[in-house]
PDB file of C-alpha atoms in Angstrom:
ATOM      1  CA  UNK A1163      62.850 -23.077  55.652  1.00  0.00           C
ATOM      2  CA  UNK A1164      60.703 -25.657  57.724  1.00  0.00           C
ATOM      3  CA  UNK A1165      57.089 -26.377  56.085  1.00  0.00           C
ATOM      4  CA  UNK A1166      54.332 -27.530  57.886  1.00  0.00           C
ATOM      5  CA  UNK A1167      51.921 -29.637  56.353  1.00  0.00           C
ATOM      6  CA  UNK A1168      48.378 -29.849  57.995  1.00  0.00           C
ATOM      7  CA  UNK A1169      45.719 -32.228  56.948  1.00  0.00           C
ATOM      8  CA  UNK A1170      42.876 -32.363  56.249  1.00  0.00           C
ATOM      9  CA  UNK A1171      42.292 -29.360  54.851  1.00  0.00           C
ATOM     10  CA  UNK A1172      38.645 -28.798  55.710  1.00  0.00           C
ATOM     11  CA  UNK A1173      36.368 -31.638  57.173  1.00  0.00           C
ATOM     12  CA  UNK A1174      32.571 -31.778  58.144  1.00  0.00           C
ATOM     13  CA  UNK A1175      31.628 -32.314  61.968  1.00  0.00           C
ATOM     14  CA  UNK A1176      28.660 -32.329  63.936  1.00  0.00           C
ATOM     15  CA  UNK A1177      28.446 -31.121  67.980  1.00  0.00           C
ATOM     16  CA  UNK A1178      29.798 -33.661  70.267  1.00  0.00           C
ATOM     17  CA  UNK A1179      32.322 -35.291  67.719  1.00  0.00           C
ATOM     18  CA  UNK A1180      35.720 -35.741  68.238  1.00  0.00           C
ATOM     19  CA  UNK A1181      38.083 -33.841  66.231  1.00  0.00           C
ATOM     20  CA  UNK A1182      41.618 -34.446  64.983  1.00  0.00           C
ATOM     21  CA  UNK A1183      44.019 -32.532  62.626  1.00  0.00           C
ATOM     22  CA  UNK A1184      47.570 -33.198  62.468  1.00  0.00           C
ATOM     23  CA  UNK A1185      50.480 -31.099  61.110  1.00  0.00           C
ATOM     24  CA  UNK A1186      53.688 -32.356  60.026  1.00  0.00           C
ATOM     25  CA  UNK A1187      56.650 -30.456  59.819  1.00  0.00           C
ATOM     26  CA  UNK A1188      59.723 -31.251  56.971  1.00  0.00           C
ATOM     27  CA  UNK A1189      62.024 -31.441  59.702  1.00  0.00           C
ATOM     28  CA  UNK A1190      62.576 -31.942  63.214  1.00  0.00           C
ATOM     29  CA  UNK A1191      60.802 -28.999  65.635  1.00  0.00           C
ATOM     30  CA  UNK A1192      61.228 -30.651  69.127  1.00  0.00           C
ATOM     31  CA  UNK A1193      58.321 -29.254  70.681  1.00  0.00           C
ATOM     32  CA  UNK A1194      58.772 -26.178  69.205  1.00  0.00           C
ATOM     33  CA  UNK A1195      54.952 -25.965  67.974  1.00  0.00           C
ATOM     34  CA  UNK A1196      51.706 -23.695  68.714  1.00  0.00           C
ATOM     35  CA  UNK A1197      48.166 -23.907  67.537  1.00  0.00           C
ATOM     36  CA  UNK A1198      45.987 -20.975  66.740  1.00  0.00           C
ATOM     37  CA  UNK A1199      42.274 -20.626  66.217  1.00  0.00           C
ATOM     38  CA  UNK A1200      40.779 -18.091  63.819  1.00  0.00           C
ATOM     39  CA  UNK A1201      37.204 -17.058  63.706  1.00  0.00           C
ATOM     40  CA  UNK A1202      36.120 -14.749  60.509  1.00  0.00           C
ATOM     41  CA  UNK A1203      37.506 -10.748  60.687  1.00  0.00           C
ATOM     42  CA  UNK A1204      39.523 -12.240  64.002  1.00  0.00           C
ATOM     43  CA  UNK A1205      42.905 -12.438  65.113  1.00  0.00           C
ATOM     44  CA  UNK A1206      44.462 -15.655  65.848  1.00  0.00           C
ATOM     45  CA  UNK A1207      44.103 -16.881  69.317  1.00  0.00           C
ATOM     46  CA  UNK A1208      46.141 -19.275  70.824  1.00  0.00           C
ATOM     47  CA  UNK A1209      45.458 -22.638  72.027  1.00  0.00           C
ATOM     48  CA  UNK A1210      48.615 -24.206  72.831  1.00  0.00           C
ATOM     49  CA  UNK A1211      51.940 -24.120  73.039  1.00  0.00           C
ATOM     50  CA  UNK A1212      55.391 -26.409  73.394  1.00  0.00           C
ATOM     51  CA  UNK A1213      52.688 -28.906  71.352  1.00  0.00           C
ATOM     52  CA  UNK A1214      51.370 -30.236  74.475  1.00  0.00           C
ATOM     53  CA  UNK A1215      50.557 -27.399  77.075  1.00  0.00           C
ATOM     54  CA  UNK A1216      47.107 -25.157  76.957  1.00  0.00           C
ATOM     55  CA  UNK A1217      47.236 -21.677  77.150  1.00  0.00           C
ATOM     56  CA  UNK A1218      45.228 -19.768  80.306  1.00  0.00           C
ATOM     57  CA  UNK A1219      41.774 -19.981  79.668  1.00  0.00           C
ATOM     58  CA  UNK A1220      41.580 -22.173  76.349  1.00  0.00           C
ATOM     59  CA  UNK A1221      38.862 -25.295  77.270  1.00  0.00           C
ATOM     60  CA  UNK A1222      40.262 -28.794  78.254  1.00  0.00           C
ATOM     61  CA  UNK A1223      38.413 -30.593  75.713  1.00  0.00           C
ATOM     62  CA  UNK A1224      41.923 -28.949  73.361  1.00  0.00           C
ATOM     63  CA  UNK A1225      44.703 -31.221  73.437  1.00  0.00           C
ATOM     64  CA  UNK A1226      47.685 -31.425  71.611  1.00  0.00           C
ATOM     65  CA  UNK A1227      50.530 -33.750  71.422  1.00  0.00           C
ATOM     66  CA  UNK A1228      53.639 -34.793  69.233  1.00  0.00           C
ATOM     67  CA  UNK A1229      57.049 -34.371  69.274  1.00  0.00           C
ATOM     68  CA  UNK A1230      59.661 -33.879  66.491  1.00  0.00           C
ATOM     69  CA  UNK A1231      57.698 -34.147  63.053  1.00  0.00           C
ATOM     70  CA  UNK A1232      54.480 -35.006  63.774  1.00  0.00           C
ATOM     71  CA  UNK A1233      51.721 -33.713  65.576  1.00  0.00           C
ATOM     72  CA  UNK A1234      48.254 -33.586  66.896  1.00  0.00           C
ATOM     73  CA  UNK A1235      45.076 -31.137  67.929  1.00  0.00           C
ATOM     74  CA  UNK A1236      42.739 -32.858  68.885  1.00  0.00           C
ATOM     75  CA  UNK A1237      39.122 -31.343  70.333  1.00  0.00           C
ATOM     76  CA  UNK A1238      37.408 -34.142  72.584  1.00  0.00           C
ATOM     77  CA  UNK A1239      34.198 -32.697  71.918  1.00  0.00           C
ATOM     78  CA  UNK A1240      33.117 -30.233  69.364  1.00  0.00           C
ATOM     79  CA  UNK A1241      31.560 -27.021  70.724  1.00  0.00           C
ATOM     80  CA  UNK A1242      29.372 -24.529  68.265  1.00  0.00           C
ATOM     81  CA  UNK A1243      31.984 -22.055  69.225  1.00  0.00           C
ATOM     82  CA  UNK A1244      34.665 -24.285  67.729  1.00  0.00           C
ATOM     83  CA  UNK A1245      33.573 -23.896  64.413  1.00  0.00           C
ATOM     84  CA  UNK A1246      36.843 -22.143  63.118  1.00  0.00           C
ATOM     85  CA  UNK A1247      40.233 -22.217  60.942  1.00  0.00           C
ATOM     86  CA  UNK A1248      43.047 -24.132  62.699  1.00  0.00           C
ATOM     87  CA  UNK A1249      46.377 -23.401  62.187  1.00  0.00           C
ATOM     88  CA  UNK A1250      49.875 -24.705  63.310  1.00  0.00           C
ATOM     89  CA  UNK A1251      52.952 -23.151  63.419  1.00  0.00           C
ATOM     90  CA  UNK A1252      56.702 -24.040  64.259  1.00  0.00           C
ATOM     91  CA  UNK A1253      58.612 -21.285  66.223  1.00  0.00           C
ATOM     92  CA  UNK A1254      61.992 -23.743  66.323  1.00  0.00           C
ATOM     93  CA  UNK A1255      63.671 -21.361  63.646  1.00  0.00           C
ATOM     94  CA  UNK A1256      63.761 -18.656  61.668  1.00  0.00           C
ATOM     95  CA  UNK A1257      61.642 -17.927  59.841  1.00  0.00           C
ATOM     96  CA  UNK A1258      58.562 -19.297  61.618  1.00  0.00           C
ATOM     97  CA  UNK A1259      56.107 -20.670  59.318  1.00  0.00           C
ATOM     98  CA  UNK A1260      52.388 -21.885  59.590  1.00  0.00           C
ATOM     99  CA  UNK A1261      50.622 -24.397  57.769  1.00  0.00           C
ATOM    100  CA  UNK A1262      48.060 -23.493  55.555  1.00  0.00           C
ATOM    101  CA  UNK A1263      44.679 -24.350  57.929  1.00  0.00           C
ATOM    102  CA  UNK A1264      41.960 -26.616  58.515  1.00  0.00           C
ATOM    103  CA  UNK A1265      38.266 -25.530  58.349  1.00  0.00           C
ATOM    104  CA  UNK A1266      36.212 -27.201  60.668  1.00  0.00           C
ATOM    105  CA  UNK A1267      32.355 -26.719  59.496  1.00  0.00           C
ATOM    106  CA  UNK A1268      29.040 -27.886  60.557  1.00  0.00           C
ATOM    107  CA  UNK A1269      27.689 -30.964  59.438  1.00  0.00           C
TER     108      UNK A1269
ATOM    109  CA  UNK B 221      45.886  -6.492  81.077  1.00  0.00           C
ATOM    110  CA  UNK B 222      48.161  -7.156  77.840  1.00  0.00           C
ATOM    111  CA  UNK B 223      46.895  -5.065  74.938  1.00  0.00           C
ATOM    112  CA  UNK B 224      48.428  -4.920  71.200  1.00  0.00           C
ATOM    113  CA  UNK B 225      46.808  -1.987  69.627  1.00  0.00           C
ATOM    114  CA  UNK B 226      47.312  -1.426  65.690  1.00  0.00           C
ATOM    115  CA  UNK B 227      46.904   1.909  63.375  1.00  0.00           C
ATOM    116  CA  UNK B 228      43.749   2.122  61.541  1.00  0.00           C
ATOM    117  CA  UNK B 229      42.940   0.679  58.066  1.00  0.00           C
ATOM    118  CA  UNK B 230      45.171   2.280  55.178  1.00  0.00           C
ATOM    119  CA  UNK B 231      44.680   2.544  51.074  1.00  0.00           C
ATOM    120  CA  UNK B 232      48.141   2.738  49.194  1.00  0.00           C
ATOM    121  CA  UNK B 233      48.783   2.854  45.484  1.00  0.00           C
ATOM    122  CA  UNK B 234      50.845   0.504  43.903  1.00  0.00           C
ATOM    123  CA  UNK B 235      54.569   1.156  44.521  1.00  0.00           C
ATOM    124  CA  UNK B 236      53.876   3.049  47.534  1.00  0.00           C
ATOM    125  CA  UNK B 237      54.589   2.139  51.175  1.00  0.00           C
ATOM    126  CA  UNK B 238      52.719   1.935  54.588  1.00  0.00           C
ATOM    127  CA  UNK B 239      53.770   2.206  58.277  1.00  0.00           C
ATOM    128  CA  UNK B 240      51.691   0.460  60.736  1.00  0.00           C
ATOM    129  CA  UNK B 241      52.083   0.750  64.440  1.00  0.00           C
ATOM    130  CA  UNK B 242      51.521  -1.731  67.111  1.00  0.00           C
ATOM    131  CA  UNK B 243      51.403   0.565  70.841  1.00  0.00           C
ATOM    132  CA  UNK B 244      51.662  -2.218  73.583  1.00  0.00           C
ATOM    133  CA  UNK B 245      50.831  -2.283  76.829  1.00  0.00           C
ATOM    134  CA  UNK B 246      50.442  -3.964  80.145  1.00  0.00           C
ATOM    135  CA  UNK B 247      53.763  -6.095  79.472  1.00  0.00           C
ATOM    136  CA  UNK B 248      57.610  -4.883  79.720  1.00  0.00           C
ATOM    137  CA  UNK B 249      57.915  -4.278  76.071  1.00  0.00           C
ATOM    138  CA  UNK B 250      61.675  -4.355  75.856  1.00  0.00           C
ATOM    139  CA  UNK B 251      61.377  -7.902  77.104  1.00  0.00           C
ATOM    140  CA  UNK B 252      59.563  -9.573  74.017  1.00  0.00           C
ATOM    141  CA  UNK B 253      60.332 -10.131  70.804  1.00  0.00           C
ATOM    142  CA  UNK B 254      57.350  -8.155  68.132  1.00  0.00           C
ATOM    143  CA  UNK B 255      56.642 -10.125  65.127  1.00  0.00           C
ATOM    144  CA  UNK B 256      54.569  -9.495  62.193  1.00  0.00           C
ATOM    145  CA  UNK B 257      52.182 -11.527  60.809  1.00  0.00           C
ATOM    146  CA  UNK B 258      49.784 -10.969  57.499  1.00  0.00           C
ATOM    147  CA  UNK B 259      47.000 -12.504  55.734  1.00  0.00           C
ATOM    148  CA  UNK B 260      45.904 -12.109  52.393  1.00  0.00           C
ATOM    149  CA  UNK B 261      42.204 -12.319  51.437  1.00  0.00           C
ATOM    150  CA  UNK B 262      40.667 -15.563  52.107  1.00  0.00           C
ATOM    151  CA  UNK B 263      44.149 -16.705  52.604  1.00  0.00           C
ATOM    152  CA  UNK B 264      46.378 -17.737  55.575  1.00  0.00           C
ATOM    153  CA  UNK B 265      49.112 -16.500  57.890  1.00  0.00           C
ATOM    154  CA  UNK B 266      52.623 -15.356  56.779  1.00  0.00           C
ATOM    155  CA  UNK B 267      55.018 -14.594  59.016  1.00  0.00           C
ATOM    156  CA  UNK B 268      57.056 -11.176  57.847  1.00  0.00           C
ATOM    157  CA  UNK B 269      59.739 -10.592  60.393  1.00  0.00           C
ATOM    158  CA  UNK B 270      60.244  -9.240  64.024  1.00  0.00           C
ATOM    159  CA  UNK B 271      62.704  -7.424  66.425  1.00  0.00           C
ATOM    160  CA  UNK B 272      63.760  -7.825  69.711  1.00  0.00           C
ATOM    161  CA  UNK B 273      63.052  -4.553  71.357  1.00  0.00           C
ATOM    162  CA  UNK B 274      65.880  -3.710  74.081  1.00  0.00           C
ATOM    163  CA  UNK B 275      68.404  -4.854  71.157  1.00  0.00           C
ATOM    164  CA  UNK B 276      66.556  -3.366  68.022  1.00  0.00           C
ATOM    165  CA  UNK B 277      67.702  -6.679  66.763  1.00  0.00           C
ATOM    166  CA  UNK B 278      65.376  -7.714  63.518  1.00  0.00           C
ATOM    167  CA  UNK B 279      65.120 -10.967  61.393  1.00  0.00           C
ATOM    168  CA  UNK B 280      63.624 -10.589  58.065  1.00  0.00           C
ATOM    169  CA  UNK B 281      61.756 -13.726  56.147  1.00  0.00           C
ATOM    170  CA  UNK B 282      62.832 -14.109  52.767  1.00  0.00           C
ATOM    171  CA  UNK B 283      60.535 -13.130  50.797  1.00  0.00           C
ATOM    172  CA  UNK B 284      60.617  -9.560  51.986  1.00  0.00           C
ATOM    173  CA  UNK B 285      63.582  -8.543  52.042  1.00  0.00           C
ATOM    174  CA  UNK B 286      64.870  -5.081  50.834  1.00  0.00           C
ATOM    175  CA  UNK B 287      61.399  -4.057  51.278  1.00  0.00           C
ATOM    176  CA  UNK B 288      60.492  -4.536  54.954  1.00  0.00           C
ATOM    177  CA  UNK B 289      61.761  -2.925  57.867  1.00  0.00           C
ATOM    178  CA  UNK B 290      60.278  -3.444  61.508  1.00  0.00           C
ATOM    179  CA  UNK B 291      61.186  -1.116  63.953  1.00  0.00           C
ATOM    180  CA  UNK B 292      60.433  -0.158  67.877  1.00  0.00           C
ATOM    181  CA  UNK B 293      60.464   2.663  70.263  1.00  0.00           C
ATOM    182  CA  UNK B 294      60.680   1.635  73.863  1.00  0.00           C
ATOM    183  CA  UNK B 295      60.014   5.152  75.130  1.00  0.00           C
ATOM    184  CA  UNK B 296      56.379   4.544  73.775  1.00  0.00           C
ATOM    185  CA  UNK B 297      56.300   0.660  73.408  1.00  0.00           C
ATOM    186  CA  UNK B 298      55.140   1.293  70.097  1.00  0.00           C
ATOM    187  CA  UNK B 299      56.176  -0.807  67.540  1.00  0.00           C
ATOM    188  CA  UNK B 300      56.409  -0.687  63.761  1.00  0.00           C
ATOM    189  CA  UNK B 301      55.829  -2.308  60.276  1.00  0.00           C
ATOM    190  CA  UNK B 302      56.465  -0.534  57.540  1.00  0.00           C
ATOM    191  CA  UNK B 303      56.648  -2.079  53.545  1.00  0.00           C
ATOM    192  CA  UNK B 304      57.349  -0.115  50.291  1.00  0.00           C
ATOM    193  CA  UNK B 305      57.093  -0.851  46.821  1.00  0.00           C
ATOM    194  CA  UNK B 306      53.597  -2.361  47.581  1.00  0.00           C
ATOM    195  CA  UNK B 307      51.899  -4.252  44.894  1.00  0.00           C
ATOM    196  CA  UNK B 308      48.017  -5.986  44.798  1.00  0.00           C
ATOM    197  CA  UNK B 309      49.609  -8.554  46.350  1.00  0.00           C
ATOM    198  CA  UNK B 310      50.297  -6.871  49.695  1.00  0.00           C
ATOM    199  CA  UNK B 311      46.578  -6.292  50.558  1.00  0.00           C
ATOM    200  CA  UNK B 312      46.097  -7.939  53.095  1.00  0.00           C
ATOM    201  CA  UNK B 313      45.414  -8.033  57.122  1.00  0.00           C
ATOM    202  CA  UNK B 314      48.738  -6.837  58.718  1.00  0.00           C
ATOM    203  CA  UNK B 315      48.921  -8.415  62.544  1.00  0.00           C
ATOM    204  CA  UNK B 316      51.765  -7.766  65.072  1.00  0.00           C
ATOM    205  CA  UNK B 317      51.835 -10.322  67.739  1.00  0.00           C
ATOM    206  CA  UNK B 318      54.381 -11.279  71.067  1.00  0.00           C
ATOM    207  CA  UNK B 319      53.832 -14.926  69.501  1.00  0.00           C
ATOM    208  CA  UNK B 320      56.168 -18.159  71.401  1.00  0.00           C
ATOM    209  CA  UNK B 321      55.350 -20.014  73.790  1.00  0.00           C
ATOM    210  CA  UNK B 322      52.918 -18.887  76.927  1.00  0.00           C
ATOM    211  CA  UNK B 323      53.003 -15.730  76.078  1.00  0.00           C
ATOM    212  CA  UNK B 324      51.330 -15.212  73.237  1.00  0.00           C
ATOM    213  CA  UNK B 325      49.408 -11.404  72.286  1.00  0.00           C
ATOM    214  CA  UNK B 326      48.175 -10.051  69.166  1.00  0.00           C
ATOM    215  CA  UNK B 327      46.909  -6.959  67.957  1.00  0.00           C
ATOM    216  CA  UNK B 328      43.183  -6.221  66.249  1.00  0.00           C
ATOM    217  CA  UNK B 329      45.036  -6.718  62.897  1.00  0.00           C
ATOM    218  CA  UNK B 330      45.492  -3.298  60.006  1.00  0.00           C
ATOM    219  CA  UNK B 331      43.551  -3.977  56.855  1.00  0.00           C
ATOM    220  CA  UNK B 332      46.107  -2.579  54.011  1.00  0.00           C
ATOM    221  CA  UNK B 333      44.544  -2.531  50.653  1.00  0.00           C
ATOM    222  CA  UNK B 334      46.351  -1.279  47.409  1.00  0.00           C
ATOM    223  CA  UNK B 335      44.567  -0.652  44.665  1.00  0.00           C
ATOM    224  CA  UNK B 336      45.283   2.021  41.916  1.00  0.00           C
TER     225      UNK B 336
END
C-alpha cells in the first residue's frame, strides 16, 4: 500500500498568513493526488485535484503543486473560514489512502 | 445538481452488521465508480472499498476483507455499504463519495455506533 505522510500535523496561524502543508507519499503517485477540507460534523470537500488543478468554486488563494512524491497546499492568505483539517490523498492505486491531517487553528 | 444522500444514523451490537445506503442523483450513476470512506471518532479518513456500478465490479482494502461487501442498484442509483461482525472499533462516520479527479461528491456521512 502507498502511505502518505503529511506534515505538520497541526500548526498555529493568524488571518492573512500564508499557509503551507506538504504530503509525501512512499512511492511515486504522478499526479495522482487530491486535497480535502474538513470542517467539524462535515464531509470532506474537495479542493483540488491531479495536485495542481482547483475544483469549481474552491477560492484561488488554494494552490497545490508537486509531482511524484512530494507535494504542496498551500493557502496564499488565510481566511476565518479556512480554519479546518486538511487532508491528502493518493487515488494512483488501490487502495487509496489519506494521510492522517493537518489542523490549522487560530493564533 | 449532484446529490449523495445516506441512510440515517444506526446503533448495532457487537458482532452484528449494518447496511447503509447512498441514493444518488443528478449524475449517470452507472458511470462512476462509489467508494466508501469512514472516520472514527476524532480520527481521520479510511478508505473501505468501492464498485464500479455498470460492472458491479468491487475492490476491497485490506483490512476489511471477508467482512465488507459494497453493492449497487442502477435501477434506483442507490448504492450500498454493508459490514458484519462489527466491533467498538467500527463506530464511526460511514461516507460514500464519487471521489477522483474533477468529479468529486460525497454524501452527509451515517453515524454507526456499536455499543453493547
Amino acid at each position: 500500500d502507498i502511505q502518505m505522510t503529511q506534515s505538520p500535523s497541526s500548526l498555529s496561524a493568524s488571518v492573512g498568513d500564508r499557509v503551507t502543508i506538504t504530503c509525501r507519499a512512499s512511492q511515486g503517485i504522478s499526479n495522482y493526488l487530491a486535497w480535502f477540507q474538513q470542517k467539524p460534523g462535515k464531509a470532506p470537500r474537495s479542493l483540488i485535484y491531479a495536485a495542481s488543478r482547483l475544483q469549481s468554486g474552491v477560492p484561488s488563494r488554494f494552490s497545490g503543486s508537486g509531482s511524484g512524491r512530494d507535494f504542496t497546499l498551500t493557502i496564499s492568505s488565510l481566511q476565518p473560514e479556512d480554519f479546518a483539517t486538511y487532508y491528502c490523498q493518493h487515488y494512483a492505486a488501490y487502495p487509496y489512502t489519506f494521510g492522517q491531517g493537518t489542523k490549522v487553528e487560530i493564533k | 445538481q449532484v446529490q449523495l444522500v445516506q441512510s440515517g444514523a444506526e446503533v448495532k451490537k457487537p458482532g452484528a452488521s449494518v447496511k447503509v445506503s447512498c441514493k444518488a442523483s443528478g449524475y449517470s450513476f452507472i458511470s462512476y465508480y462509489m467508494h466508501w470512506v469512514r472516520q472514527a471518532p476524532g480520527q481521520g479518513l479510511e478508505w473501505m472499498g468501492t464498485i464500479y456500478p455498470s460492472a458491479a465490479a468491487t475492490t476491497y482494502a485490506q483490512n476489511f476483507q471477508g467482512r465488507l461487501a459494497v453493492t449497487s442498484d442502477t435501477s434506483t442509483s442507490t448504492g450500498y455499504m454493508e459490514l458484519t461482525g462489527l466491533t467498538s472499533d467500527d463506530t464511526a462516520v460511514y461516507y460514500c463519495a464519487t471521489l477522483g479527479g474533477a468529479f468529486d461528491y460525497w454524501g452527509q456521512g451515517t453515524l454507526v455506533t456499536v455499543s453493547s
